[in-house]
mmCIF file of C-alpha atoms in Angstrom:
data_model
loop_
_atom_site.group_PDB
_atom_site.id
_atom_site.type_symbol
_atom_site.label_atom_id
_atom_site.label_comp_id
_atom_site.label_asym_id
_atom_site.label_seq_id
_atom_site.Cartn_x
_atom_site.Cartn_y
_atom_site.Cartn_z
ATOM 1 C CA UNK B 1 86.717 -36.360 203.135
ATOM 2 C CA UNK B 2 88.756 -36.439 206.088
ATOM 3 C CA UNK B 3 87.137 -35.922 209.259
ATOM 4 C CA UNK B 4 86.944 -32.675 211.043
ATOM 5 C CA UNK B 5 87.127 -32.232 215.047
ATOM 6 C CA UNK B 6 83.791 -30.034 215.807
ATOM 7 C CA UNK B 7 83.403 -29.428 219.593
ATOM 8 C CA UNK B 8 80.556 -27.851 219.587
ATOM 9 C CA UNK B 9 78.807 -30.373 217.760
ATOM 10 C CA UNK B 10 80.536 -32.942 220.152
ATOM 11 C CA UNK B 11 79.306 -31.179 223.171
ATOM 12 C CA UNK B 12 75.566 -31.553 221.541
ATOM 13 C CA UNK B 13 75.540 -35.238 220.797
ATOM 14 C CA UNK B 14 77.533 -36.397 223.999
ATOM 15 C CA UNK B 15 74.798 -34.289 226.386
ATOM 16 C CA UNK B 16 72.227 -37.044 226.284
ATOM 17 C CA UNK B 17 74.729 -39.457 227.752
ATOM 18 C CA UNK B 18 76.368 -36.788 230.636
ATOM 19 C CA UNK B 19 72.613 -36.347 231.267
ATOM 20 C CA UNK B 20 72.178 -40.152 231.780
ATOM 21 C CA UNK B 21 74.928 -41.095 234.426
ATOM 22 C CA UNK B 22 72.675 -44.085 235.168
ATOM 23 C CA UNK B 23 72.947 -47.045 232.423
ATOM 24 C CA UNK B 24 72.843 -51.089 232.112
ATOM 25 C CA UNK B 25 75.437 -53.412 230.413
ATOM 26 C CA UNK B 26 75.302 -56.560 229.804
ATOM 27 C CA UNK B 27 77.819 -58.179 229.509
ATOM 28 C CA UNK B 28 76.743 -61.801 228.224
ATOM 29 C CA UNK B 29 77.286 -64.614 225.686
ATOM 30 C CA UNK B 30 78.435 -67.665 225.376
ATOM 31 C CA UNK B 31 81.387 -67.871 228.034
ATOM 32 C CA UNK B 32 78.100 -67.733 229.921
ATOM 33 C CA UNK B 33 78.924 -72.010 230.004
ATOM 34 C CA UNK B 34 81.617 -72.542 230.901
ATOM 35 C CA UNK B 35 81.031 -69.498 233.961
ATOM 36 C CA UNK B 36 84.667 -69.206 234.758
ATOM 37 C CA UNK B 37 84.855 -64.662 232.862
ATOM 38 C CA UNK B 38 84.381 -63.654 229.172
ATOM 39 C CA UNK B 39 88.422 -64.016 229.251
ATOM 40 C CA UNK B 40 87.937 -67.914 230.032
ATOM 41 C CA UNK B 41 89.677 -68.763 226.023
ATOM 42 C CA UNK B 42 92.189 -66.680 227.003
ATOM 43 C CA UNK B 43 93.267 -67.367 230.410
ATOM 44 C CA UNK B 44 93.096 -71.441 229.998
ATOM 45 C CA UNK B 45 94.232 -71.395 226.546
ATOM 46 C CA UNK B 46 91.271 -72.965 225.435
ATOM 47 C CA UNK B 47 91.442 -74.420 221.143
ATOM 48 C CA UNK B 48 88.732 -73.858 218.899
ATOM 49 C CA UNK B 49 88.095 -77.854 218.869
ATOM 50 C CA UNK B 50 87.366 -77.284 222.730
ATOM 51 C CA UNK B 51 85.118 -74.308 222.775
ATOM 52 C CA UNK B 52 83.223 -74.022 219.434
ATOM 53 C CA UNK B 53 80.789 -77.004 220.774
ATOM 54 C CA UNK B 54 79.386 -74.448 223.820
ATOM 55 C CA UNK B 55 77.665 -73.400 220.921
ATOM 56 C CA UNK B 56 74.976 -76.392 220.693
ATOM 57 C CA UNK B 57 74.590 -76.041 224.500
ATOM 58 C CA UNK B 58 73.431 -72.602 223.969
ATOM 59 C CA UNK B 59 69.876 -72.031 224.905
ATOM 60 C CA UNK B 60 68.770 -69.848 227.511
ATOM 61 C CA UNK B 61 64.818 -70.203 226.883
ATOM 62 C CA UNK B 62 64.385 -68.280 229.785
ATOM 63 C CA UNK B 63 66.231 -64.890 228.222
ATOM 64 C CA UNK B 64 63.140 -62.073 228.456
ATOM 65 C CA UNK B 65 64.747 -58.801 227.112
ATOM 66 C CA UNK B 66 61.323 -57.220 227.485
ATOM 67 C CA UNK B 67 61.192 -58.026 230.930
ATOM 68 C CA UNK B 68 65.111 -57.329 231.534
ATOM 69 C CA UNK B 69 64.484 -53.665 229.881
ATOM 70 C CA UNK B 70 61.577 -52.911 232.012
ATOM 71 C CA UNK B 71 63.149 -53.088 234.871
ATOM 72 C CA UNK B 72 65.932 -51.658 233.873
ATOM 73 C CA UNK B 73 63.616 -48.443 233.392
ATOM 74 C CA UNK B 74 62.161 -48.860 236.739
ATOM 75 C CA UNK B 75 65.205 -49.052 238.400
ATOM 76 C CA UNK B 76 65.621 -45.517 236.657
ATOM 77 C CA UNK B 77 68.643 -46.737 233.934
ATOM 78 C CA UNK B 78 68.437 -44.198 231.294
ATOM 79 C CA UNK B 79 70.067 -46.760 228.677
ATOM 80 C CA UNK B 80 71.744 -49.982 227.870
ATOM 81 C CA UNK B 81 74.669 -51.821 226.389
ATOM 82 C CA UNK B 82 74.553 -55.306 225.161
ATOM 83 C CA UNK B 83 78.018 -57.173 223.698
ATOM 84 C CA UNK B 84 76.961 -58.091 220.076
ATOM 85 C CA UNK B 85 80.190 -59.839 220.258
ATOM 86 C CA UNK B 86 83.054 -60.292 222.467
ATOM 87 C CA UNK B 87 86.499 -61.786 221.487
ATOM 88 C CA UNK B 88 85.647 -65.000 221.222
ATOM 89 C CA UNK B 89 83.873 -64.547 218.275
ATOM 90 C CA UNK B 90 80.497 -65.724 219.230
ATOM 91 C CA UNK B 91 77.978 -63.369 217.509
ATOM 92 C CA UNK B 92 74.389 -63.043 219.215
ATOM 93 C CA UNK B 93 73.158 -61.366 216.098
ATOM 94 C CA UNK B 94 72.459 -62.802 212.842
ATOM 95 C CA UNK B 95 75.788 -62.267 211.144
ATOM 96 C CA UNK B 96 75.779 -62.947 207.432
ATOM 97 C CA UNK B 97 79.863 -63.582 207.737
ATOM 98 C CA UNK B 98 80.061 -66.440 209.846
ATOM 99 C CA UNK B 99 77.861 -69.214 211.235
ATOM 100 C CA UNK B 100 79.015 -69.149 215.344
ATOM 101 C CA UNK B 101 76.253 -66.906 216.262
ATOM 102 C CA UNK B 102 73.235 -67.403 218.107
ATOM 103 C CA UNK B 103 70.870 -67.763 215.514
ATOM 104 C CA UNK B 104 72.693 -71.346 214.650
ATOM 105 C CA UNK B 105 72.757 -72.509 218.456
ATOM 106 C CA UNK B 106 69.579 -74.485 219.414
ATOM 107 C CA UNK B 107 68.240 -70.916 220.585
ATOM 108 C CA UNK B 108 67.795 -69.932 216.956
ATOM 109 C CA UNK B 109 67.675 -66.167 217.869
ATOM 110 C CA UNK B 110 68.643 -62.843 217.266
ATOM 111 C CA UNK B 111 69.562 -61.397 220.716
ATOM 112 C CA UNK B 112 70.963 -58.515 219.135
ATOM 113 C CA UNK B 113 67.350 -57.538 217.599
ATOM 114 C CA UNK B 114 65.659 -58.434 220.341
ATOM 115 C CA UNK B 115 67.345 -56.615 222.857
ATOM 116 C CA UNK B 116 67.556 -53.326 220.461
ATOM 117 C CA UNK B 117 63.157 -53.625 220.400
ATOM 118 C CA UNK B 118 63.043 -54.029 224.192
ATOM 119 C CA UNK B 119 64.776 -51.319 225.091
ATOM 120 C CA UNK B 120 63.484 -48.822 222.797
ATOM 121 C CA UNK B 121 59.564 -50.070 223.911
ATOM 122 C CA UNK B 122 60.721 -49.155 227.493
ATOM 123 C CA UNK B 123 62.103 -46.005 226.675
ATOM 124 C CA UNK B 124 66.142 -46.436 227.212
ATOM 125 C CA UNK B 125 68.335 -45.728 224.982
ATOM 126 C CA UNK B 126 70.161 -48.297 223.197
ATOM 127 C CA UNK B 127 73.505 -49.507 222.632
ATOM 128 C CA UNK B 128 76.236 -52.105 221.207
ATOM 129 C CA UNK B 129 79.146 -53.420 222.292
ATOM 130 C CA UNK B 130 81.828 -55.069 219.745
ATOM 131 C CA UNK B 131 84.915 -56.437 220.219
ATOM 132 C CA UNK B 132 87.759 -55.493 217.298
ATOM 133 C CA UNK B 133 89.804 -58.754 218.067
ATOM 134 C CA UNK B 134 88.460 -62.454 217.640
ATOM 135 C CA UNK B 135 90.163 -65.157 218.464
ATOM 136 C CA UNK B 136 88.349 -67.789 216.563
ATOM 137 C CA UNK B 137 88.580 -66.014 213.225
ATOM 138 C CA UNK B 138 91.357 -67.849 211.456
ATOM 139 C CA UNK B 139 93.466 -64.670 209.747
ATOM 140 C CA UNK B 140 93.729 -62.883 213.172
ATOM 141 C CA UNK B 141 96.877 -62.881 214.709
ATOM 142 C CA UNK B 142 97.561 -66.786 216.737
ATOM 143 C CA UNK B 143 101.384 -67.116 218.170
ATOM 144 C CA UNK B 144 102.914 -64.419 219.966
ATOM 145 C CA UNK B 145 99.430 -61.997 220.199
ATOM 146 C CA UNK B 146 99.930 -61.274 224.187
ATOM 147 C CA UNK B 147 95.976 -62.722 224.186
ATOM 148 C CA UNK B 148 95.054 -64.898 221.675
ATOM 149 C CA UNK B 149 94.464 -68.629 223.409
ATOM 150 C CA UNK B 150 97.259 -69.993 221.032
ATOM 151 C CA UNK B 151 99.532 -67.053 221.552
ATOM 152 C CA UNK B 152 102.372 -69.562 222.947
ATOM 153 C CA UNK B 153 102.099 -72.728 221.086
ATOM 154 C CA UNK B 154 104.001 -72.330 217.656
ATOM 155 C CA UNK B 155 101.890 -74.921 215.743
ATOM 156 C CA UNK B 156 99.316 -71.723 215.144
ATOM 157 C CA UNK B 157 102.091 -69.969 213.374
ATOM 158 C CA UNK B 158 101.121 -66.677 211.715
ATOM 159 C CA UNK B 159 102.726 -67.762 208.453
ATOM 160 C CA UNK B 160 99.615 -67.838 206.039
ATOM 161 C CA UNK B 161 97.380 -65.183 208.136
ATOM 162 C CA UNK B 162 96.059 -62.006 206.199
ATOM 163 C CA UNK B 163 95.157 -59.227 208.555
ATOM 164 C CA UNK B 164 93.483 -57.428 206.008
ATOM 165 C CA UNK B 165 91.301 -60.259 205.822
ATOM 166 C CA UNK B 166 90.493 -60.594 208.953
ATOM 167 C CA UNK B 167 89.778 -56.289 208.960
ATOM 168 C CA UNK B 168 87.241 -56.504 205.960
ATOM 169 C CA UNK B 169 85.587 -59.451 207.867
ATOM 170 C CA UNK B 170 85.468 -57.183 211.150
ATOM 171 C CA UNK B 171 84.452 -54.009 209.021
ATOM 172 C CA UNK B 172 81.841 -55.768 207.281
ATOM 173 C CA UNK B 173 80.121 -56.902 210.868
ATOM 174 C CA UNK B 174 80.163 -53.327 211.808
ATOM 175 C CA UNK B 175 78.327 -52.255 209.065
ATOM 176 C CA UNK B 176 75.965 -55.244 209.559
ATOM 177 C CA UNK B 177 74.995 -54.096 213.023
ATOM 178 C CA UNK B 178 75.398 -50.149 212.132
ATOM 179 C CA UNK B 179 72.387 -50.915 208.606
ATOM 180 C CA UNK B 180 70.432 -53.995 209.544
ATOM 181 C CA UNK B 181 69.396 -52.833 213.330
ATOM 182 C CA UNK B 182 67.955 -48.956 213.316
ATOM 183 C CA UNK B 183 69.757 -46.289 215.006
ATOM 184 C CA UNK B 184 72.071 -47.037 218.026
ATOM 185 C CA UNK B 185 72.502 -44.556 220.446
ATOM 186 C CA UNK B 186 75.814 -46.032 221.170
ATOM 187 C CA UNK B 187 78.631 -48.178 220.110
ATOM 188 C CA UNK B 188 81.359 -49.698 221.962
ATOM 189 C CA UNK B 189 84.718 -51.353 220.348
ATOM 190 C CA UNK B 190 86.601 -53.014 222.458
ATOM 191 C CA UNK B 191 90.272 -52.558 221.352
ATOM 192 C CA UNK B 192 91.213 -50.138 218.961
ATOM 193 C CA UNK B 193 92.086 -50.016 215.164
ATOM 194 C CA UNK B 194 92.176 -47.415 212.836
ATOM 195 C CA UNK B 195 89.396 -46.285 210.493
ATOM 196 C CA UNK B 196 86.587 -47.818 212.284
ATOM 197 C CA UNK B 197 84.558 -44.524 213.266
ATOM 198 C CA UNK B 198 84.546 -43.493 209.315
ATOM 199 C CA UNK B 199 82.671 -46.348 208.519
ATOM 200 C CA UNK B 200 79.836 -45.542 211.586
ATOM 201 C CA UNK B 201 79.648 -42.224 210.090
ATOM 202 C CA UNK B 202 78.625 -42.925 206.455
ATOM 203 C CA UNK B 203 75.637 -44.407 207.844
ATOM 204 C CA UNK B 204 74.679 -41.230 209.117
ATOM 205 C CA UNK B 205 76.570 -38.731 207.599
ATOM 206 C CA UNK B 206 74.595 -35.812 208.949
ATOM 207 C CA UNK B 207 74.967 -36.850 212.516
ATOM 208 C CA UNK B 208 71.615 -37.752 214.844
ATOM 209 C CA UNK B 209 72.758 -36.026 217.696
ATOM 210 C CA UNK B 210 71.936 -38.507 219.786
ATOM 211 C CA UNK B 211 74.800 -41.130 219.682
ATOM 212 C CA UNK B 212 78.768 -41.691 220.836
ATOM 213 C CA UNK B 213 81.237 -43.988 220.478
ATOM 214 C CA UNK B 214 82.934 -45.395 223.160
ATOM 215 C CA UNK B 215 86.642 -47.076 222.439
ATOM 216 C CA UNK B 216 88.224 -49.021 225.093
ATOM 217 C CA UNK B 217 91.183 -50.142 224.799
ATOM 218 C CA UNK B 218 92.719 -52.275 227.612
ATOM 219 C CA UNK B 219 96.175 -52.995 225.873
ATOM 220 C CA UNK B 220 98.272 -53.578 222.966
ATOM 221 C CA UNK B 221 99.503 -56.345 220.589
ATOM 222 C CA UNK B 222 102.632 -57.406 219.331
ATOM 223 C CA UNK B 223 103.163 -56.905 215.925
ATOM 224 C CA UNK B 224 104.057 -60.340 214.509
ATOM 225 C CA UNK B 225 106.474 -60.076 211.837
ATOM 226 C CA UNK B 226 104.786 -62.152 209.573
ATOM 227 C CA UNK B 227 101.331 -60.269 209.599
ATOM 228 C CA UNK B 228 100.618 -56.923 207.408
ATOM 229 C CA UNK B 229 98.653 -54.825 209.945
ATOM 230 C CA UNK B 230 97.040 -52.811 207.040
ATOM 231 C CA UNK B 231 97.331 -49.423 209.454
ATOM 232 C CA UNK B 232 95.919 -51.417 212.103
ATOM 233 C CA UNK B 233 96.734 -49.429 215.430
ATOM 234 C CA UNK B 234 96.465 -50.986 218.541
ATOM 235 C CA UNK B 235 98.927 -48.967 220.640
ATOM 236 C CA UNK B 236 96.945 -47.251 223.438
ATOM 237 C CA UNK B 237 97.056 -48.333 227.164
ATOM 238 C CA UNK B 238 93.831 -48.512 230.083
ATOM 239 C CA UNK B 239 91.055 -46.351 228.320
ATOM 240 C CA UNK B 240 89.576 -43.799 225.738
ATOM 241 C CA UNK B 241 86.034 -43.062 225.394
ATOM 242 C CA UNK B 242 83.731 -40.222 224.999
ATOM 243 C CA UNK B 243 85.208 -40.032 221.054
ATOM 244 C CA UNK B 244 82.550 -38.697 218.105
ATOM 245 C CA UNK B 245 80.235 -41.397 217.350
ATOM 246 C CA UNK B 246 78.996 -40.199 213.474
#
């Protein structure tokens, strides 16, 4: 049924997090390498060929969410964000729909899981970040995107690409981290497409009044003339957040 604006209900689930002011994000994975910004694909234009083998150098043994989350409370956070996946398409949770995630790099773990039991034993809130593009996935949009690493070499024509692919494979990630990880206090898409907060909500459809969903969206695509964007809209500039999370 289609959804209905409530602001009173709004007001009640979004109070936790005006209450909170004070949180933690981090911002990690496996542009962690190479150490030159998440946007490192991007900016140098880097091929799958040339990045996809970070992947077996990916091992941080030393990685202590328990430790991270504690002091994190004793610094007085009141919650925190961790990027399940940013564009690149690295996954540091166990995703079922691909195998460049963490638990296939020599670290063999879930980061995603063990992040989400950290912070709840310390007390903070907890929270997801997920990116709505990915450049490595093979039916999202190559030549001409204004970010893709391959948005200005024609050889990665779009000719062949099925958006609505690509949207089941993102949709079906979503629900993997929304069923498979407890209750998040918080989600966080990165870019913007339609649909997506329906599918949070029919994992909860009576609300917990404790969560929100945070869309930022930094800019928008080109539409490719050879790609069916299946109602994908990705037309907003700078950012929107604070929208009804379930």
């Amino acid at each position: 049924m289609p959804f209905v604006f409530d602001r009173d209900a709004y007001e009640r689930r979004t109070a936790w997090f005006t209450r909170a002011r004070f949180g933690l994000f981090l911002h990690w994975g496996l542009y962690a390498i190479p150490a030159r910004g998440e946007w490192v694909r991007s900016v140098e234009r880097i091929p799958n060929g040339a990045y996809d083998p970070l992947m077996a150098q990916f091992n941080p043994r030393h990685c202590d969410m328990r430790s991270w989350m504690a002091a994190a409370k004793g610094a007085g956070m009141q919650y925190a964000v961790l990027t399940a996946k940013h564009h690149d398409g690295f996954c540091l949770f166990d995703s079922a729909y691909t195998g460049f995630k963490s638990t296939n790099s020599p670290a063999g773990r879930d980061f995603v899981r063990e992040f989400l039991a950290a912070a709840r034993e310390a007390g903070l809130r907890a929270g997801l970040y997920f990116s709505l593009i990915d450049w490595r996935h093979p039916d999202f949009p190559h030549y001409g995107d204004r970010n893709h690493p391959m948005r200005d070499d024609p050889a990665y024509s779009n000719e062949g690409r099925d958006f609505g692919r690509y949207l089941d494979y993102m949709h079906a990630q979503v629900r993997e981290l929304c069923s498979n990880y407890g209750r998040l206090d918080l989600l966080w898409f990165d870019f913007s497409y339609d649909h997506q907060s329906n599918i949070i909500r029919t994992f909860s459809p009576s609300g917990t009044g404790s969560g929100l969903l945070f869309i930022w969206t930094i800019s928008a695509h080109r539409k490719a003339a050879s790609i069916d964007w299946m109602g994908a809209a990705s037309c907003l500039f700078y950012m929107l957040f604070l929208l009804l999370f379930f």
